[in-house]
Coordinates of C-alpha atoms in Angstrom, one line a residue:
X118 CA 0.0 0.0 0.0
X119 CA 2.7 2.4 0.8
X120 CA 4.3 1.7 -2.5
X121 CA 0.8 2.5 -4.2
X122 CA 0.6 5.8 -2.1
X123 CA 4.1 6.9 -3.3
X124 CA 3.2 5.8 -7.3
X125 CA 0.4 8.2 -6.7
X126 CA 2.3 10.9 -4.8
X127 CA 4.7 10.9 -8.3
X128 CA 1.3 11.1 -10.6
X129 CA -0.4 13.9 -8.5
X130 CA 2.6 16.2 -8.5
X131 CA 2.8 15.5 -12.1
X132 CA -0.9 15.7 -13.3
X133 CA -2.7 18.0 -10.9
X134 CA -0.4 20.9 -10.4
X135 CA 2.1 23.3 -10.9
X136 CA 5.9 21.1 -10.5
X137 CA 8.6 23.8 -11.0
X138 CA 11.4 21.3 -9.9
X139 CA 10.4 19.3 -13.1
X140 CA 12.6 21.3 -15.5
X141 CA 9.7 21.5 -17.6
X142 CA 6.7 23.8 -17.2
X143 CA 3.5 21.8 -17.8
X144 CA 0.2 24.3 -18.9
X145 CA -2.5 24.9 -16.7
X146 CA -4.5 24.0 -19.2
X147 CA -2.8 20.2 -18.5
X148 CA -4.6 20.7 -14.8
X149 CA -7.7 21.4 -15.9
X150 CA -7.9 18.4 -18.1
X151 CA -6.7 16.0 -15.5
X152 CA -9.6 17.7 -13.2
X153 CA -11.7 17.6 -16.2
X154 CA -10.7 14.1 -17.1
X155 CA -11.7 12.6 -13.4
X156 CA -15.2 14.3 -13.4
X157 CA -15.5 12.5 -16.7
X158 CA -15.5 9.7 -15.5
X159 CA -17.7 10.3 -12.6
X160 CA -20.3 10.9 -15.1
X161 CA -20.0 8.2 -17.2
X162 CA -21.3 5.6 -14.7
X163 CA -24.0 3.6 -16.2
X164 CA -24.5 1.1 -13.3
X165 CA -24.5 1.1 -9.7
X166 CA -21.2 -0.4 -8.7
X167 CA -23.4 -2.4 -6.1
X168 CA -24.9 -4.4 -8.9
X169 CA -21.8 -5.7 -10.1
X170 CA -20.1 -6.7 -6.7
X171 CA -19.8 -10.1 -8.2
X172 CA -17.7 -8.9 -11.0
X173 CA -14.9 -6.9 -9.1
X174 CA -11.2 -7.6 -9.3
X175 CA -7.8 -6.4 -7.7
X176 CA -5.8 -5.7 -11.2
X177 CA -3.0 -4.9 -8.8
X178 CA -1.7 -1.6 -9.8
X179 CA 1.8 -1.3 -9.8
X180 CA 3.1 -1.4 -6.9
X181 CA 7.2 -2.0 -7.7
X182 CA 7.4 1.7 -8.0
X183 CA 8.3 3.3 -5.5
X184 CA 7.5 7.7 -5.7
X185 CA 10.5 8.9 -4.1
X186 CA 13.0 6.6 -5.9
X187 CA 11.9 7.8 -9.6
X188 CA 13.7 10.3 -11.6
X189 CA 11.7 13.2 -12.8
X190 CA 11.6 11.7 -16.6
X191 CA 10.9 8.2 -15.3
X192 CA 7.7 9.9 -13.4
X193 CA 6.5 11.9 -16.6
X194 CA 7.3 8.8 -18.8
X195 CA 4.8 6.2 -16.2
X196 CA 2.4 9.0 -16.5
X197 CA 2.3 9.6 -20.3
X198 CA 2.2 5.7 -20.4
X199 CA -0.8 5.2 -18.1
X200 CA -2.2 7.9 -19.8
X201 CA -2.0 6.8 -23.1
X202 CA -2.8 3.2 -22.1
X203 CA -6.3 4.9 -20.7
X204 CA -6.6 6.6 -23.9
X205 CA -6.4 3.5 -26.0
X206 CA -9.2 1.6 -23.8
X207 CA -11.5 3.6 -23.8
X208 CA -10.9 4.7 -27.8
X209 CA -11.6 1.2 -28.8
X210 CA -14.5 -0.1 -30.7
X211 CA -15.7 -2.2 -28.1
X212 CA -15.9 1.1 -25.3
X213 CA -17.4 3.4 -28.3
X214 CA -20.4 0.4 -27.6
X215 CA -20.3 0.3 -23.8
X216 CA -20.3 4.0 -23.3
X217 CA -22.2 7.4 -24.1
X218 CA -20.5 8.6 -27.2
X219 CA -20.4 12.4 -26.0
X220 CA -18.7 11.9 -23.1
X221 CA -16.3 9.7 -24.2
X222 CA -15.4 11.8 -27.5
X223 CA -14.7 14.6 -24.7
X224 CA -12.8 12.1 -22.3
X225 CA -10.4 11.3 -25.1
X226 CA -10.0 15.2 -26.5
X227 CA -9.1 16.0 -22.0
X228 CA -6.9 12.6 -22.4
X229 CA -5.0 13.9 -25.6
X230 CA -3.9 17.2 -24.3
X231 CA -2.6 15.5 -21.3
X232 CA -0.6 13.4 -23.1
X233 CA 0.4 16.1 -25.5
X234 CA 1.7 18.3 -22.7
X235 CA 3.6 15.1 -21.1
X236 CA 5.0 13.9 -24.6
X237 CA 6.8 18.0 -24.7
X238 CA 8.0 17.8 -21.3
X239 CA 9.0 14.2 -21.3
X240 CA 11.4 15.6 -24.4
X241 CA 12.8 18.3 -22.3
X242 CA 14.1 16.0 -19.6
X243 CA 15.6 13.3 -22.0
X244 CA 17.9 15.3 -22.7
X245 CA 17.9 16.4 -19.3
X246 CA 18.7 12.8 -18.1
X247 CA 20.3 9.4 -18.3
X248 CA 19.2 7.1 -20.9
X249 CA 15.7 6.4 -21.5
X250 CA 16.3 2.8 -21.2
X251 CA 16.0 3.4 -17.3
X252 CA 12.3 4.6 -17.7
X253 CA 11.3 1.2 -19.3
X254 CA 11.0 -1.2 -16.0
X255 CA 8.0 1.5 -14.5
X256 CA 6.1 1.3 -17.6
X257 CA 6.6 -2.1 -18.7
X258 CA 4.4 -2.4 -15.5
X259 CA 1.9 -0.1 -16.0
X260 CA 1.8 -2.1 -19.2
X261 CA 1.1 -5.5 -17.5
X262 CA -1.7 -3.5 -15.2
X263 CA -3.3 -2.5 -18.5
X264 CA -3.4 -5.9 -20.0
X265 CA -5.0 -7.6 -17.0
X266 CA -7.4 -4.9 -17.1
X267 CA -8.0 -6.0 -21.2
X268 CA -7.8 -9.5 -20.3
X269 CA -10.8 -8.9 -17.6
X270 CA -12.9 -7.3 -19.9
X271 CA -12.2 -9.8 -22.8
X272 CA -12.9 -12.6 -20.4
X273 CA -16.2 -11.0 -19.3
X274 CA -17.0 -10.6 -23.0
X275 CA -17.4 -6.6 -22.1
X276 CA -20.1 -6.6 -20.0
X277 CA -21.7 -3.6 -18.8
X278 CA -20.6 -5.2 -15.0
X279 CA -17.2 -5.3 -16.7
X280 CA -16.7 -2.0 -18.1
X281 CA -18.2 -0.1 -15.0
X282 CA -15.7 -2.3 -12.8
X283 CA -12.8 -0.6 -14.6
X284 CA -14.5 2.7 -14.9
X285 CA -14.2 2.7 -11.5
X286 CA -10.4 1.3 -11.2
X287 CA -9.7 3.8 -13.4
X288 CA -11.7 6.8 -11.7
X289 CA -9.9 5.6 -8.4
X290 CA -6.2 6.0 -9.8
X291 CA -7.3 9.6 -10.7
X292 CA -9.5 9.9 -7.3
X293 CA -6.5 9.3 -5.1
X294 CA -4.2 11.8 -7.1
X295 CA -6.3 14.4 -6.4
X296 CA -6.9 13.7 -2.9
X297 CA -2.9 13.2 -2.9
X298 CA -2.2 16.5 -4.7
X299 CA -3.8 18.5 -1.9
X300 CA -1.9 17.9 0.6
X301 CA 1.2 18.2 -1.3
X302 CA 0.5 21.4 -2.5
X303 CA -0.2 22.5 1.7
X304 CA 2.7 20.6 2.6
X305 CA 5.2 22.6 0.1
X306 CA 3.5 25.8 1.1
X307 CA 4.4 25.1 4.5
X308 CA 8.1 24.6 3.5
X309 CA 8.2 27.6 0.9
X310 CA 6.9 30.3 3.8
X311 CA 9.5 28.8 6.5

């Protein structure tokens, strides 16, 4: 669990607020689609999550990452990744039939400038950095996560129980940033006024 909190201490600095130490500047416009990306999917819940109790399953995020040991590129590059990995499941045929068509045409379009503001920064600090070849153990497991999550929904032919099941794993990655993000942000304001 701690590992988790720390993998999610990396992705809230990085997706839901200003990161001068970064090297790289990332847009406020980046934080509003990370804020507008999670109340996305808050609103695309089609089914209770009570009625599909049955149907839930630990996809066991990532936990081999560890927050405080990743280099600033290595954090950009497992967000872009999950990111993008996000992007691709809920762009495929098979979620263009599970899901209202409006909000997930705006969910990709919040999803895409997120990644296109990562994708410029993640630039900046290659060159910053050592070899990219470092970054590729973190995402080869946000990788893995992804593909149990594909294998679930393949395996429970895409259900509506299925889909809502990893709406909400999903929602609960971004969920947690945010919660995460806030007290960051009070807990470097209390170091930048002593």
């Amino acid at each position: 669990m701690a590992l988790l909190l720390s993998l999610l201490t990396a992705l809230v600095v990085l997706s839901c607020g200003p990161v001068p130490s970064l090297g790289c500047d990332l847009p406020q416009n980046h934080f509003l689609a990370s804020k507008n990306t999670s109340a996305l999917l808050n609103q695309m819940r089609k089914l209770s999550p009570f009625l599909c109790v049955k149907d839930r399953k630990d996809f066991r995020f990532p936990q081999e990452m560890g927050g405080s040991q990743l280099q600033k590129a290595q954090a950009i590059s497992i967000l872009h990744e999950m990111l993008e990995q996000i992007f691709n499941l809920f762009h495929s045929e098979r979620a263009s039939a599970a899901w209202n068509t409006t909000l997930l045409a705006q969910l990709h379009r919040e999803l895409h400038l997120q990644l296109e503001d990562l994708e410029t920064c993640l630039v900046q600090l290659m060159g910053e950095e050592e070899s990219a070849l470092e970054m590729e153990d973190p995402t080869l497991a946000v990788k893995r996560y992804f593909r149990r999550i594909r294998s679930y929904l393949e395996e429970k032919a895409y259900s509506d129980c299925a889909w809502e099941v990893v709406r909400v794993e999903i929602r609960r990655a971004f969920s947690s940033s945010a919660n995460l993000q806030e007290g960051l942000r009070r807990k470097d304001g209390a170091l930048g006024s002593s």
